[in-house]
mmCIF file of C-alpha atoms in Angstrom:
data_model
loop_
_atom_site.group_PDB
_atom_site.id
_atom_site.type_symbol
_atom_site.label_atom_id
_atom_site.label_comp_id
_atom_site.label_asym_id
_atom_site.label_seq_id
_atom_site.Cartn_x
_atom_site.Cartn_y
_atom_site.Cartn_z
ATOM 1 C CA UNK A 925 -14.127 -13.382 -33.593
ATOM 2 C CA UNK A 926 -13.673 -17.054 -33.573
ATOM 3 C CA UNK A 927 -14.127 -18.799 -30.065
ATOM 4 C CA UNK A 928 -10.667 -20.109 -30.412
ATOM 5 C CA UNK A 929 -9.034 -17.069 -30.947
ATOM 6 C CA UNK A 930 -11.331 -15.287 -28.542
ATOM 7 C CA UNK A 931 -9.892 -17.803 -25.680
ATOM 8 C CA UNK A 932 -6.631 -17.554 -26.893
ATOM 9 C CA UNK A 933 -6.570 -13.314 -26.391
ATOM 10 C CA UNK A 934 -8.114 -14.103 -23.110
ATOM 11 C CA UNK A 935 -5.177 -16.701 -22.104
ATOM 12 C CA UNK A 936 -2.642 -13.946 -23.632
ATOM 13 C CA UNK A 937 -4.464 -11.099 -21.117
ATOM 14 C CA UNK A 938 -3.973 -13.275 -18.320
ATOM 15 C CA UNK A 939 -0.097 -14.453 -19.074
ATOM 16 C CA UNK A 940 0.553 -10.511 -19.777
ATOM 17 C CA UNK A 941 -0.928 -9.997 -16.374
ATOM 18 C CA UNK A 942 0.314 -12.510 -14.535
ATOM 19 C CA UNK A 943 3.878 -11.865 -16.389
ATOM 20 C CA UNK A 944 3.711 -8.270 -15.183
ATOM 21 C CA UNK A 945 2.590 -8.882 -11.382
ATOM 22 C CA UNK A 946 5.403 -11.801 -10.370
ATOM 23 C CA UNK A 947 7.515 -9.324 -9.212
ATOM 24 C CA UNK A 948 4.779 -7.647 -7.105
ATOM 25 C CA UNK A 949 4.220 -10.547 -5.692
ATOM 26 C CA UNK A 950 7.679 -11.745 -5.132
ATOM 27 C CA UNK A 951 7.814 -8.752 -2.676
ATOM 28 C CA UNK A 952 4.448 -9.875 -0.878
ATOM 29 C CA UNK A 953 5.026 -13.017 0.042
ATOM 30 C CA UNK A 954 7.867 -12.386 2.873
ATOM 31 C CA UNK A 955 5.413 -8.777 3.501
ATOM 32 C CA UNK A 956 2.435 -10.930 4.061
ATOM 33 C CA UNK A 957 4.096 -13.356 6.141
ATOM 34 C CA UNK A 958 5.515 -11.005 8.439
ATOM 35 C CA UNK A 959 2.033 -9.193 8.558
ATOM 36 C CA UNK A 960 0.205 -12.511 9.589
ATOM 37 C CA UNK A 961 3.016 -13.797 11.987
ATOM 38 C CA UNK A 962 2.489 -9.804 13.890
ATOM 39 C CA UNK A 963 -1.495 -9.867 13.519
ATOM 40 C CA UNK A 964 -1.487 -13.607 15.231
ATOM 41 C CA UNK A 965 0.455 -12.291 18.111
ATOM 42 C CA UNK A 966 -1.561 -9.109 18.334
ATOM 43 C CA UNK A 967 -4.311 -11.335 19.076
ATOM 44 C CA UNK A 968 -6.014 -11.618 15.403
ATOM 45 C CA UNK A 969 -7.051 -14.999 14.081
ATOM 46 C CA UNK A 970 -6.022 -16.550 10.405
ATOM 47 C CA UNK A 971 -9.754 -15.513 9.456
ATOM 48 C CA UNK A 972 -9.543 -11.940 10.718
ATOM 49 C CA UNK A 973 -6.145 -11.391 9.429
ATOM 50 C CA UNK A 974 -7.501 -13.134 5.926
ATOM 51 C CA UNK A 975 -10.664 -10.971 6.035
ATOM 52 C CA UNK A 976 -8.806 -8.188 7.122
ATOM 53 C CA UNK A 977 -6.267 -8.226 4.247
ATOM 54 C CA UNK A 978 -9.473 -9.045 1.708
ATOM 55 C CA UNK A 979 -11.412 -5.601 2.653
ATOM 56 C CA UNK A 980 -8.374 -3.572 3.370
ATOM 57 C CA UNK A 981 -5.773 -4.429 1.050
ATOM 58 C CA UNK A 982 -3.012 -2.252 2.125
ATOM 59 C CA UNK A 983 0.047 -2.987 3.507
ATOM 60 C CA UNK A 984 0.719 -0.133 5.432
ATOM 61 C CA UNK A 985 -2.797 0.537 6.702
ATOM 62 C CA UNK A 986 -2.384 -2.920 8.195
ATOM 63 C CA UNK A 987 0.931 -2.780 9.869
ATOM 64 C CA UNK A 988 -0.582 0.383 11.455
ATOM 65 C CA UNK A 989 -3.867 -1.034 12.779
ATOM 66 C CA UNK A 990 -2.421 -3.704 14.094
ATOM 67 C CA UNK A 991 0.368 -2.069 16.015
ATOM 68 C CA UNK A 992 -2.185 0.250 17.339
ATOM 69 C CA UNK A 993 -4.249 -2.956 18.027
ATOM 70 C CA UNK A 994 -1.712 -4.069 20.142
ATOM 71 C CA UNK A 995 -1.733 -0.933 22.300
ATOM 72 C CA UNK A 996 -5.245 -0.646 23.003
ATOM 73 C CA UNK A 997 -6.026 2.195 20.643
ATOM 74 C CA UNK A 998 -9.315 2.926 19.694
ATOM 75 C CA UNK A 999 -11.582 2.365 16.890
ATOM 76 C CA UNK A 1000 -11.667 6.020 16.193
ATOM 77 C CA UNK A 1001 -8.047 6.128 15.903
ATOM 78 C CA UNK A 1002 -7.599 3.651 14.163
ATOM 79 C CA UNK A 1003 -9.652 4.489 11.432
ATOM 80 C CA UNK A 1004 -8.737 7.839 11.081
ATOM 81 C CA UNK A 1005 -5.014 7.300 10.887
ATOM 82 C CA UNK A 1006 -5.496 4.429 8.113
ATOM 83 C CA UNK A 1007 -7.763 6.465 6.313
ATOM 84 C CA UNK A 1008 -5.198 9.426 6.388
ATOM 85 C CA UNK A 1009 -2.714 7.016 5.473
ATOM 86 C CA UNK A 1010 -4.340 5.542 2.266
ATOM 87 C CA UNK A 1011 -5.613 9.036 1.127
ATOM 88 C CA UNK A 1012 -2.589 8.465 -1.660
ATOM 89 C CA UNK A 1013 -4.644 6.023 -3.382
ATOM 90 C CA UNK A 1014 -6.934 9.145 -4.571
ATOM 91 C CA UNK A 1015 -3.745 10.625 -6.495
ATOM 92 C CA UNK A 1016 -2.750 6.954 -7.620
ATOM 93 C CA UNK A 1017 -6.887 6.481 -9.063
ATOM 94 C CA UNK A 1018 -7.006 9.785 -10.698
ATOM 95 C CA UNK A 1019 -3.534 9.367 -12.518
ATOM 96 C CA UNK A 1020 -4.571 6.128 -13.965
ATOM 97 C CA UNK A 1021 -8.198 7.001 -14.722
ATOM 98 C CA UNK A 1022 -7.502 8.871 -17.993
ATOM 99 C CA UNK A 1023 -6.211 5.297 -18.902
ATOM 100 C CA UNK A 1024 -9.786 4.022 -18.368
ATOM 101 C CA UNK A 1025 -12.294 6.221 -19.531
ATOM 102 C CA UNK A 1026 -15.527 4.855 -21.044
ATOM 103 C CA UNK A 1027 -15.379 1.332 -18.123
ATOM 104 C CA UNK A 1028 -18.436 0.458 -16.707
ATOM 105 C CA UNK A 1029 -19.026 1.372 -12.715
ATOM 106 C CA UNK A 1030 -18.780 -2.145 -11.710
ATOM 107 C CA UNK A 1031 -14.909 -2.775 -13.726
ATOM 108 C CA UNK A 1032 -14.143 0.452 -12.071
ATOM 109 C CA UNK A 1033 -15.210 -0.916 -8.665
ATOM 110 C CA UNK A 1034 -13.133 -3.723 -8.962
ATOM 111 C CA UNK A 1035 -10.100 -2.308 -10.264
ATOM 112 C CA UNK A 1036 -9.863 0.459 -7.715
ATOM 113 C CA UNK A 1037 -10.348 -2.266 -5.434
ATOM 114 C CA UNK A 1038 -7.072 -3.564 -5.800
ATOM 115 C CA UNK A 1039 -5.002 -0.161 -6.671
ATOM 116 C CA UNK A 1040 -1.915 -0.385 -4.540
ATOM 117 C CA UNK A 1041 1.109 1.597 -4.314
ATOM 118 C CA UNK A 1042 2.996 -1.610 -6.338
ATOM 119 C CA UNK A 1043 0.554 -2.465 -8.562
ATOM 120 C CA UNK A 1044 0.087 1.448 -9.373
ATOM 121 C CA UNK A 1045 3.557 1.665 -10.382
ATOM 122 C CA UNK A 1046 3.711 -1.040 -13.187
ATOM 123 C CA UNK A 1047 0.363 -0.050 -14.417
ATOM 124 C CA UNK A 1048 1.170 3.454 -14.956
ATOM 125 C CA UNK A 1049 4.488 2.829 -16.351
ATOM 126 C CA UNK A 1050 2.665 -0.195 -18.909
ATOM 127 C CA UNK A 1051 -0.163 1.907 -19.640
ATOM 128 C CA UNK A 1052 2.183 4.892 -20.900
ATOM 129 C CA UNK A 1053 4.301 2.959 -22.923
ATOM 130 C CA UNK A 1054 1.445 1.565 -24.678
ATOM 131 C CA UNK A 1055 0.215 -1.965 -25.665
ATOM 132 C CA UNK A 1056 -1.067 -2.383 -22.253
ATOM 133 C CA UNK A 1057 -5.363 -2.202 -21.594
ATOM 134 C CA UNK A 1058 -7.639 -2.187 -18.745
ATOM 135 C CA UNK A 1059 -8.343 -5.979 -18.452
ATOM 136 C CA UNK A 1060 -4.496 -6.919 -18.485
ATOM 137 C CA UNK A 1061 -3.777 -4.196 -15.344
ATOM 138 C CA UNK A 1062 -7.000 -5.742 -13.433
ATOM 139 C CA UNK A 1063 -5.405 -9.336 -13.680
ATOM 140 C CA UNK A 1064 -1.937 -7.459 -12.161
ATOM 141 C CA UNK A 1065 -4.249 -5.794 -9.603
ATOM 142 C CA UNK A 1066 -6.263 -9.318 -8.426
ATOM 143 C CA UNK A 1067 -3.698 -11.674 -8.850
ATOM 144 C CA UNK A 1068 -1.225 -9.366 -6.422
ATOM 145 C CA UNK A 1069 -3.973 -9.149 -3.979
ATOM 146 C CA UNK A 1070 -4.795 -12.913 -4.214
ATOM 147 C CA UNK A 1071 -0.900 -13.550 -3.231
ATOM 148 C CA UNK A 1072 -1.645 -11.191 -0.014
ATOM 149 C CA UNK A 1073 -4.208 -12.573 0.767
ATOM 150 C CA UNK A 1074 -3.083 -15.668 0.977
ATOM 151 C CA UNK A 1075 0.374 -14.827 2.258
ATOM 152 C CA UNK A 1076 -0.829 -12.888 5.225
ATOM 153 C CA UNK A 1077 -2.832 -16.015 5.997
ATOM 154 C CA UNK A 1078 -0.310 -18.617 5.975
ATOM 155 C CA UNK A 1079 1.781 -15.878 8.247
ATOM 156 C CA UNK A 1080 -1.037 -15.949 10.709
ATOM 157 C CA UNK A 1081 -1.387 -20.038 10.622
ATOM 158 C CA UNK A 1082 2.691 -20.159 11.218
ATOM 159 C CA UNK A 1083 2.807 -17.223 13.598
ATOM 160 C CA UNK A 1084 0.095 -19.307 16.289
ATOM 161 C CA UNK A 1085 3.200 -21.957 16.326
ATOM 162 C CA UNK A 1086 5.702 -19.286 17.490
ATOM 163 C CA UNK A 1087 5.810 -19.114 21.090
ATOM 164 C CA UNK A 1088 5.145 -15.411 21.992
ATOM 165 C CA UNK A 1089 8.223 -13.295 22.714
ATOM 166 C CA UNK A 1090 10.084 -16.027 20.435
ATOM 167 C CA UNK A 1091 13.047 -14.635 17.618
ATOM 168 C CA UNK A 1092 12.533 -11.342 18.471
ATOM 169 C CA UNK A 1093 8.979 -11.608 16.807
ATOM 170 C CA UNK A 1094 8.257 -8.333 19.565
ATOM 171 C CA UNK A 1095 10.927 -6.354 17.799
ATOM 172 C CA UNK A 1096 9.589 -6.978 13.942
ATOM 173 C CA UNK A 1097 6.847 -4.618 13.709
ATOM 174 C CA UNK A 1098 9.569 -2.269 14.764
ATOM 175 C CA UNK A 1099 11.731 -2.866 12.676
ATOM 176 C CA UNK A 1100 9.078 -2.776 9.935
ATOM 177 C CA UNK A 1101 8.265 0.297 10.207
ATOM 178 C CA UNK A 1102 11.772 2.054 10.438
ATOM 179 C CA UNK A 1103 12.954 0.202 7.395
ATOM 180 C CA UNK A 1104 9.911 1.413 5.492
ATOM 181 C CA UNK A 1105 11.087 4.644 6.907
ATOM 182 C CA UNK A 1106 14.635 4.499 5.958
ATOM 183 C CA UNK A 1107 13.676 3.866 2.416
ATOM 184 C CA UNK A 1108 11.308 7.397 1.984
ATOM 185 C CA UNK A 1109 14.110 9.490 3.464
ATOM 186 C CA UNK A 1110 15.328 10.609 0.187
ATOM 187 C CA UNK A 1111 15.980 14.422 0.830
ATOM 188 C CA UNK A 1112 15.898 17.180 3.932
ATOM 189 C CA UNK A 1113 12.273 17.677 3.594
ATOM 190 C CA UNK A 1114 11.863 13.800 4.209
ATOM 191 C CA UNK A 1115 14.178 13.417 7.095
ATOM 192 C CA UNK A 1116 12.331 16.650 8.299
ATOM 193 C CA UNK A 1117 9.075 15.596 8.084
ATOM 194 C CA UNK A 1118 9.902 12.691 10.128
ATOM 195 C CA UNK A 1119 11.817 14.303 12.122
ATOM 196 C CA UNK A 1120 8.480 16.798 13.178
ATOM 197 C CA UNK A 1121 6.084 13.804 13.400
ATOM 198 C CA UNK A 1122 8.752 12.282 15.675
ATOM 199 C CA UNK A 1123 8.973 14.836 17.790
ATOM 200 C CA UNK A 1124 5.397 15.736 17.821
ATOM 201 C CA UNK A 1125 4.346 12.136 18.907
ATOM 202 C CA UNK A 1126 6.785 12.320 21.831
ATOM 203 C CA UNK A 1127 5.601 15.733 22.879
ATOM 204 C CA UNK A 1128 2.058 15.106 22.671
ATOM 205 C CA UNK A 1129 2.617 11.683 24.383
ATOM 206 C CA UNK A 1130 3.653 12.941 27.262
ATOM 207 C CA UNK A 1131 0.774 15.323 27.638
ATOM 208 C CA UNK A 1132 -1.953 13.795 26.648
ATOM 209 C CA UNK A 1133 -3.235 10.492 27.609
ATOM 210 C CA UNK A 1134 -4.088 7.697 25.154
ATOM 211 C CA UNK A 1135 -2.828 7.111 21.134
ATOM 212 C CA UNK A 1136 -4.836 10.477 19.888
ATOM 213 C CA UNK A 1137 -1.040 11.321 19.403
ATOM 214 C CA UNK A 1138 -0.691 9.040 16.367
ATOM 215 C CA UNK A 1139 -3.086 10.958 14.321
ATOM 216 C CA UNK A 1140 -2.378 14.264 15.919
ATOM 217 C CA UNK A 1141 1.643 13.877 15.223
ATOM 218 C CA UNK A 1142 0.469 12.960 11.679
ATOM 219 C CA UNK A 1143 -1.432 16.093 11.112
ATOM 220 C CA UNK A 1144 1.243 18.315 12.363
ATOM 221 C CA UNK A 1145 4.308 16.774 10.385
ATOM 222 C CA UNK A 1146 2.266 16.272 6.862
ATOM 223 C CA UNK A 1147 1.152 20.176 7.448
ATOM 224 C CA UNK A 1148 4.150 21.022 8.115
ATOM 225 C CA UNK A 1149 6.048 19.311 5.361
ATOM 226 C CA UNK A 1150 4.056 20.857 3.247
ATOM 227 C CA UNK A 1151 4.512 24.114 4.285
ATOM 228 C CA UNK A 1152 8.293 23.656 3.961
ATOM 229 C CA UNK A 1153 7.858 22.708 0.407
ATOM 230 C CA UNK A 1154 6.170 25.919 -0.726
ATOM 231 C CA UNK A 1155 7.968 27.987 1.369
ATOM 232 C CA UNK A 1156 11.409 26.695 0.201
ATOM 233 C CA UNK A 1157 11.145 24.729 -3.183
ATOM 234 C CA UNK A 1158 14.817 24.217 -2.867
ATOM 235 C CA UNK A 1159 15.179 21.562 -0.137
ATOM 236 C CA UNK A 1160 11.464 19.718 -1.727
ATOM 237 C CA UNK A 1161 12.964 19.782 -4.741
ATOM 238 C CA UNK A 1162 16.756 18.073 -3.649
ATOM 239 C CA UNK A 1163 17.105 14.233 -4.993
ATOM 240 C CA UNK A 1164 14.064 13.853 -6.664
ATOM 241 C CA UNK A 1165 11.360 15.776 -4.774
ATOM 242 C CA UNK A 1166 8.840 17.307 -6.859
#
């Protein structure tokens, strides 16, 4: 192979990637912001919050930590409810490892690296229609997380000239979290689920000192969603649930 051609596949790799990840990162950039405006005001500075999105990478996991940040939970806690949290990415890694068998450890490294729920989802659906390899779905995978990256840090270098308390900025994480809610409740076993781990964290709050109700509450309802959905298939398998 010619070293023009050669560079030319390699600019076509990177346009196919980058073509493929805009929307991704379309939806980031407002994410991220939000993230770094909350994770200034939880007391986090632009190089922990850039750091912190750089090792982590996860959306959710973050949002989490850093609301429990900001009510003096634990490092215990805090660890165990992100890494219950991000225990998807196992499923989303083994579904798209049939699609690279025969990489090298290290290209494996980096691209579970930057596997996320978003990035899973277009890679998956590329990589089954065909046409798509490994090297195009790592550019989709870096170039999302170098838009986080960056977006959570330019949220955090805003947020510091917010004045605390300011827009409702208190309220955001809040509302965060119940949109990302509203948007999984796609069946009775969904709204149930949350319904348990609602309940749970209520009840064990009120009985037991400190946030070991977070992870506790988390246990209970993701136990006992999935007994529901072996004990009656029916309601796990209304609008979609498999």
């Amino acid at each position: 192979m010619s070293e023009r051609s050669s560079e030319a596949r390699k600019t076509s790799i990177l346009k196919d990637g980058i073509r493929a990840a805009w929307p991704i990162c379309l939806g980031y950039i407002p994410i991220g912001l939000a993230f770094g405006v909350l994770a200034q005001k939880a007391g986090l500075s632009a190089a922990a919050v850039g750091l912190m999105s750089a090792l982590v990478f996860a959306g959710s996991a973050q949002f989490i930590a850093v609301a429990m940040l900001g009510t003096g939970a634990g490092i215990a806690a805090i660890v165990a409810t992100t890494f219950a949290v991000n225990l998807r990415h196992l499923l989303m890694s083994s579904a798209l490892s049939v699609f690279l068998r025969g990489l090298r450890k290290r290209w494996l490294t980096l691209f579970a690296y930057g596997v996320t729920d978003e990035s899973f989802a277009v890679n998956l659906a590329r990589f089954r229609e065909g046409g798509w390899d490994w090297k195009r779905a790592l550019t989709v995978n870096h170039v999302t997380n170098a838009v986080w990256v960056t977006s959570t840090v330019a949220g955090a270098l805003g947020g510091a000239l917010i004045p605390a308390h300011a827009l409702g900025i208190d309220y955001a994480l809040m509302g965060m979290f119940l949109c990302l809610l509203v948007y999984q409740l796609r069946g009775r076993i969904y709204v149930l689920t949350a319904a348990i781990a609602g309940a749970s964290a209520v009840a064990i709050s009120l009985a037991v000192p400190g946030n070991s109700y977070i992870v506790a509450a988390s246990v209970i309802a993701a136990t006992a969603g999935l007994f529901i959905r072996r004990r009656w298939p029916r309601v796990a398998r209304e609008k979609g649930a498999s």
